[in-house]
CSV table of C-alpha atoms in Angstrom, one decimal:
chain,number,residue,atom,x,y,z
A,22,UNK,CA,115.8,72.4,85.8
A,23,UNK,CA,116.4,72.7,89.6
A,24,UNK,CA,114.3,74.5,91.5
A,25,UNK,CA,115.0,78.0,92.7
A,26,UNK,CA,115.8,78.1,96.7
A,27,UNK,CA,117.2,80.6,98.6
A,28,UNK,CA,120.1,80.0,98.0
A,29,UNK,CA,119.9,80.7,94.2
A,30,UNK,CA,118.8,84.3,94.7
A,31,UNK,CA,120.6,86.9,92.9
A,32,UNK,CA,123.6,88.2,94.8
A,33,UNK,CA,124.4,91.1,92.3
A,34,UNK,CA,120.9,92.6,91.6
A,35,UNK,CA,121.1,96.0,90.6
A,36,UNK,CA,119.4,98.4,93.4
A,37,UNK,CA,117.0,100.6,91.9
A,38,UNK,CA,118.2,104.0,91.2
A,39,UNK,CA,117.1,106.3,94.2
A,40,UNK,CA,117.4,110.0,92.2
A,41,UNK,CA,114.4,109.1,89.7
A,42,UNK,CA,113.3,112.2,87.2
A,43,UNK,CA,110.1,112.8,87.6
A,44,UNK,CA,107.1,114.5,86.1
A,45,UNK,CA,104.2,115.9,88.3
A,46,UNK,CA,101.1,116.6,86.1
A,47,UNK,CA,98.4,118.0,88.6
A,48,UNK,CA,95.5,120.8,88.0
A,49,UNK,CA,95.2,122.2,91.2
A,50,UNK,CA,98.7,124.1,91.9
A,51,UNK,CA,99.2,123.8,96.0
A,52,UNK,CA,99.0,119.4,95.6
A,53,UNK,CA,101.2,119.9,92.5
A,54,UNK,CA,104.0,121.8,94.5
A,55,UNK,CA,103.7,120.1,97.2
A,56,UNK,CA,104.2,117.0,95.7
A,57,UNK,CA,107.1,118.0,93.8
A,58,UNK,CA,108.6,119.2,96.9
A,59,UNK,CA,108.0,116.3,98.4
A,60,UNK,CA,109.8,114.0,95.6
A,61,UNK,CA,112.7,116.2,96.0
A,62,UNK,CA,112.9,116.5,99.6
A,63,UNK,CA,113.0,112.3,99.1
A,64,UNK,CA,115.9,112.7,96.7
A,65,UNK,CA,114.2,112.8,93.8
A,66,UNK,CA,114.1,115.4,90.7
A,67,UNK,CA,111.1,117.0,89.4
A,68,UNK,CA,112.0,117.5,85.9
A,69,UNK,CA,108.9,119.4,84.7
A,70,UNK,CA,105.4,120.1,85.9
A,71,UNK,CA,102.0,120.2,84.2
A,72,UNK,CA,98.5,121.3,84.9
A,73,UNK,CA,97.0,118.5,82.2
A,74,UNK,CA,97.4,115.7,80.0
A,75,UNK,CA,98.5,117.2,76.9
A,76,UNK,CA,101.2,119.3,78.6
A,77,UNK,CA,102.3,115.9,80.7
A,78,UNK,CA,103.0,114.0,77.5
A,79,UNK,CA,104.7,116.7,75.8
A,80,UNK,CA,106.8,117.0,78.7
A,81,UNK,CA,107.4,113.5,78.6
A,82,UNK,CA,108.7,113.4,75.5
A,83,UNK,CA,110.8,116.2,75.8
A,84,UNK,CA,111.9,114.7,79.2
A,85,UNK,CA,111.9,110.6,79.2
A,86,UNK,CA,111.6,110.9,82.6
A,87,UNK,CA,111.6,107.6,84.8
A,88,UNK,CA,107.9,108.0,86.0
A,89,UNK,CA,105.2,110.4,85.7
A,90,UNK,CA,102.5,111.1,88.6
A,91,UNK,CA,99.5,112.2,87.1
A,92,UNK,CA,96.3,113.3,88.8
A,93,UNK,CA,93.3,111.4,87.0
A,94,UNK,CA,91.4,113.9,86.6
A,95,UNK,CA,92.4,117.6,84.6
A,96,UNK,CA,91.0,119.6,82.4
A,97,UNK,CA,91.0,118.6,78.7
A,98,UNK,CA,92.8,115.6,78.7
A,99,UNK,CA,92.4,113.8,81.5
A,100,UNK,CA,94.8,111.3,83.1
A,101,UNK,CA,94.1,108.3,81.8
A,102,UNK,CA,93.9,109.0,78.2
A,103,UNK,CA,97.1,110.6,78.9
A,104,UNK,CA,98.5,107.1,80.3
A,105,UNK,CA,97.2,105.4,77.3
A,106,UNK,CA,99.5,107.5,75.3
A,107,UNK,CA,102.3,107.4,77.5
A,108,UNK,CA,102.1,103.7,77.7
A,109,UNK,CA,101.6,103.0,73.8
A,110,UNK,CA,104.7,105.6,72.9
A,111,UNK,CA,106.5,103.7,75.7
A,112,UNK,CA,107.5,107.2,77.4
A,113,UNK,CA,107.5,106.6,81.1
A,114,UNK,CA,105.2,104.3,83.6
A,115,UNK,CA,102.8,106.6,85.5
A,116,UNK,CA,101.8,106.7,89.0
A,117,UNK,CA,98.1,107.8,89.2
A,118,UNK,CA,96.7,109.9,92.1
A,119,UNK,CA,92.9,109.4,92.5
A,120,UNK,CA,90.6,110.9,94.9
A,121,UNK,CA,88.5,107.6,94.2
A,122,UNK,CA,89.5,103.9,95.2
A,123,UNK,CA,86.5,102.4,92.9
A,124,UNK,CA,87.3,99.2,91.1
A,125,UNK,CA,86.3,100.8,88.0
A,126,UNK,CA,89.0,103.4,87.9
A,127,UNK,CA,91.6,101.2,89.1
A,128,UNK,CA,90.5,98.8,85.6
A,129,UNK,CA,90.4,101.7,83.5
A,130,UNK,CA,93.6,102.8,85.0
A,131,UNK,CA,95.2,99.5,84.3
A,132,UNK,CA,93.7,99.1,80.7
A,133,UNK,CA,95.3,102.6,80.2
A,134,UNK,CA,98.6,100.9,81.1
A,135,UNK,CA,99.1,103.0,85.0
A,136,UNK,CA,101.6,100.9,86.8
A,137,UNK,CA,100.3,102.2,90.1
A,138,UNK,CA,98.1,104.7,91.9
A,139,UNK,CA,98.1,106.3,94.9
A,140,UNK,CA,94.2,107.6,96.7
A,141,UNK,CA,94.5,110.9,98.3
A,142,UNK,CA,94.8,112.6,100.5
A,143,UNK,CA,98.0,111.1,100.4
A,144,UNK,CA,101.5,111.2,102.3
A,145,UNK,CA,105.4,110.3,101.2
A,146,UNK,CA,105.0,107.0,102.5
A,147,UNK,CA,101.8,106.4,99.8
A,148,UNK,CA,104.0,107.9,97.0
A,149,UNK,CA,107.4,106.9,97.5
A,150,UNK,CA,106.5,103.0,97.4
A,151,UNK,CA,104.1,103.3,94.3
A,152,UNK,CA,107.1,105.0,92.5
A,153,UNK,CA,109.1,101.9,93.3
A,154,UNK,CA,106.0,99.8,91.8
A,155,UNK,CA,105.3,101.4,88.9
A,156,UNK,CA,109.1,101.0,87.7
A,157,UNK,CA,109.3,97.3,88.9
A,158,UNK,CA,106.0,96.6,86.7
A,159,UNK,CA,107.2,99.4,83.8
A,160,UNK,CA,110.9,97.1,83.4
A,161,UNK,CA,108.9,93.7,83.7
A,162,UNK,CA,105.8,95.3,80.6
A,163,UNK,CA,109.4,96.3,78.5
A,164,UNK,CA,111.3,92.9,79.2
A,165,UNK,CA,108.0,91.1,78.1
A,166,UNK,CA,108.1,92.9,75.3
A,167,UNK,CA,111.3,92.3,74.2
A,168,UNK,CA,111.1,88.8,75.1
A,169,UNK,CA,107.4,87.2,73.7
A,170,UNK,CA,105.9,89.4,70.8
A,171,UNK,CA,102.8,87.1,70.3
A,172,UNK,CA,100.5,89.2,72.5
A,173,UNK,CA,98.1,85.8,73.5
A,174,UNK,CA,101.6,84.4,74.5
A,175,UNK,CA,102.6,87.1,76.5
A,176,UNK,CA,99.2,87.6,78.7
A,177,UNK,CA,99.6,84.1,79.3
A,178,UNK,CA,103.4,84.4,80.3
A,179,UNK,CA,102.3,87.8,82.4
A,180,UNK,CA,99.9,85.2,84.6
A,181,UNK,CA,102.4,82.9,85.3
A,182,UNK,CA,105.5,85.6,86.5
A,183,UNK,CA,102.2,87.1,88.5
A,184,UNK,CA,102.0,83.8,90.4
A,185,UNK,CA,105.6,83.1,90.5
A,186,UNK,CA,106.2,86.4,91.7
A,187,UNK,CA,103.8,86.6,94.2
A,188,UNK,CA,105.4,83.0,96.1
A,189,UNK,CA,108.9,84.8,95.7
A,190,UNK,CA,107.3,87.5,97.6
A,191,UNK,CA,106.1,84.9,100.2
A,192,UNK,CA,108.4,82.8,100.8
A,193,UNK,CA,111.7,84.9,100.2
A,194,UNK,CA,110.0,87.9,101.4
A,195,UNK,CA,111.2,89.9,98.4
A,196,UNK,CA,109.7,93.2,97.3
A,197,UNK,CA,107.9,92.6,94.0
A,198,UNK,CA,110.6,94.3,91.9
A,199,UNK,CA,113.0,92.3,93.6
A,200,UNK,CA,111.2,89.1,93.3
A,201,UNK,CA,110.8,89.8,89.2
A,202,UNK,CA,115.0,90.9,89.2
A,203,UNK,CA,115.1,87.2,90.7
A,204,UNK,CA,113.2,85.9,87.6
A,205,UNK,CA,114.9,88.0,85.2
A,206,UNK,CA,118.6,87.2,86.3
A,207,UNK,CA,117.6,83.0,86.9
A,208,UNK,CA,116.8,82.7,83.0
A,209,UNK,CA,119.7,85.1,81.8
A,210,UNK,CA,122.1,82.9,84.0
A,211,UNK,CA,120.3,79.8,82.7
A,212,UNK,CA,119.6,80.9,79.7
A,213,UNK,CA,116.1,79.9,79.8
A,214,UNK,CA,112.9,82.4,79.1
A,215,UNK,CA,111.4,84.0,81.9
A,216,UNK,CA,108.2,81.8,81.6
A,217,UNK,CA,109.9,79.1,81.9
A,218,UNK,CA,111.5,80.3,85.5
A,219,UNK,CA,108.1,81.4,86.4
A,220,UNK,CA,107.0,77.9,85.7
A,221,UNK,CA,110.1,76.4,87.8
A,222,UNK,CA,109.5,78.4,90.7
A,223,UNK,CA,105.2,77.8,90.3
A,224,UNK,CA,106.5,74.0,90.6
A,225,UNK,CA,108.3,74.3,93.2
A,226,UNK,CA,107.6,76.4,95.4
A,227,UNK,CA,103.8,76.4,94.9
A,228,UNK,CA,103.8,72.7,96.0
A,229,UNK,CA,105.9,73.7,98.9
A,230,UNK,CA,103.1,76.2,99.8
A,231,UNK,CA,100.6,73.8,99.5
A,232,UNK,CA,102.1,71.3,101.4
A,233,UNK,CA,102.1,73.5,104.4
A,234,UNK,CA,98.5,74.0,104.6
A,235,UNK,CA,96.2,72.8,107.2
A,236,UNK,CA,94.4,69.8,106.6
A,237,UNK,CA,90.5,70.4,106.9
């Protein structure tokens, strides 16, 4: 297999859709509307609102929205045990908004299946790029799915479009939801798996990069 250049990237990628429906689930009322109006004044639409993690799933389920933000921490269930859910019932890919930037949160949140967070106090251009994020990594968890079922196999295939992914993002200065559209469309068009473009690109590109590091 050749590897990918410039050249080879993906004239017809699909832009991301820019009127998302959302979910806000946040205790304290004045961030909660705030934030909503913030997603709509962005062009988004708040589909439903909740005050904890019980209400957000059911309102995900009665909604499928495209992401839900969630505050991770609410009364009774808080917002990463409500991520879990979401992320086992495959619902939506959430956005987290933490007053906290700990690395143990950001595990737990990622364990819990949350895409993305966002610290507060927080402005539109903190959300608005998470929400991108979370949908790039939500599409890339679903077409894993569909695509390795052994999960050993697919943690192992997750590593390798990581580091593929992150020299797309380096050398084609692509976004990373872009740079995993690259990925996807290469093996649909080659009819290869995504690993094995991930391994391509790794190849190529990764001895590229090295080649252009200063001798010591």
């Amino acid at each position: 297999m050749a590897t990918p250049t410039p050249a080879d990237m993906p004239r017809n990628v699909a832009p991301q859709p820019k009127g998302l429906r959302i979910v806000v689930a946040e205790d304290e009322a004045l961030i909660r509307l705030d934030l909503s109006e913030m997603l709509e004044e962005a062009g988004h639409i708040v589909v439903a609102q909740a005050s904890d993690g019980e209400q957000a799933i059911a309102a995900a389920r009665e909604h499928t929205p495209d992401v839900v933000v969630m505050d991770v921490k609410m009364p009774g269930m808080d917002g990463i045990t409500a991520a879990e859910v979401l992320g086992n019932e495959s619902l939506a890919p959430v956005v987290m908004l933490t007053a906290f930037s700990d690395r143990e949160l950001v595990e737990r949140a990622r364990d819990a299946g949350v895409m993305s967070y966002v610290v507060k106090p927080f402005s539109a251009h903190d959300v608005l790029p998470a929400l991108d994020i979370a949908r790039a990594r939500w599409q890339e968890r679903q077409a894993l799915a569909d695509e390795v079922s052994d999960l050993t196999e697919r943690f192992e295939t997750r590593k390798r479009l990581d580091r593929a992914k992150g020299l797309l993002m380096q050398q084609l200065k692509l976004s990373e939801g872009d740079s995993f559209r690259w990925i996807q469309k290469a093996a649909m068009d080659r009819r290869l798996s995504m690993r094995e473009v991930a391994d391509a690109v790794i190849s190529g590109m990764g001895t590229k990069s090295r080649a252009k590091e200063p001798r010591s």
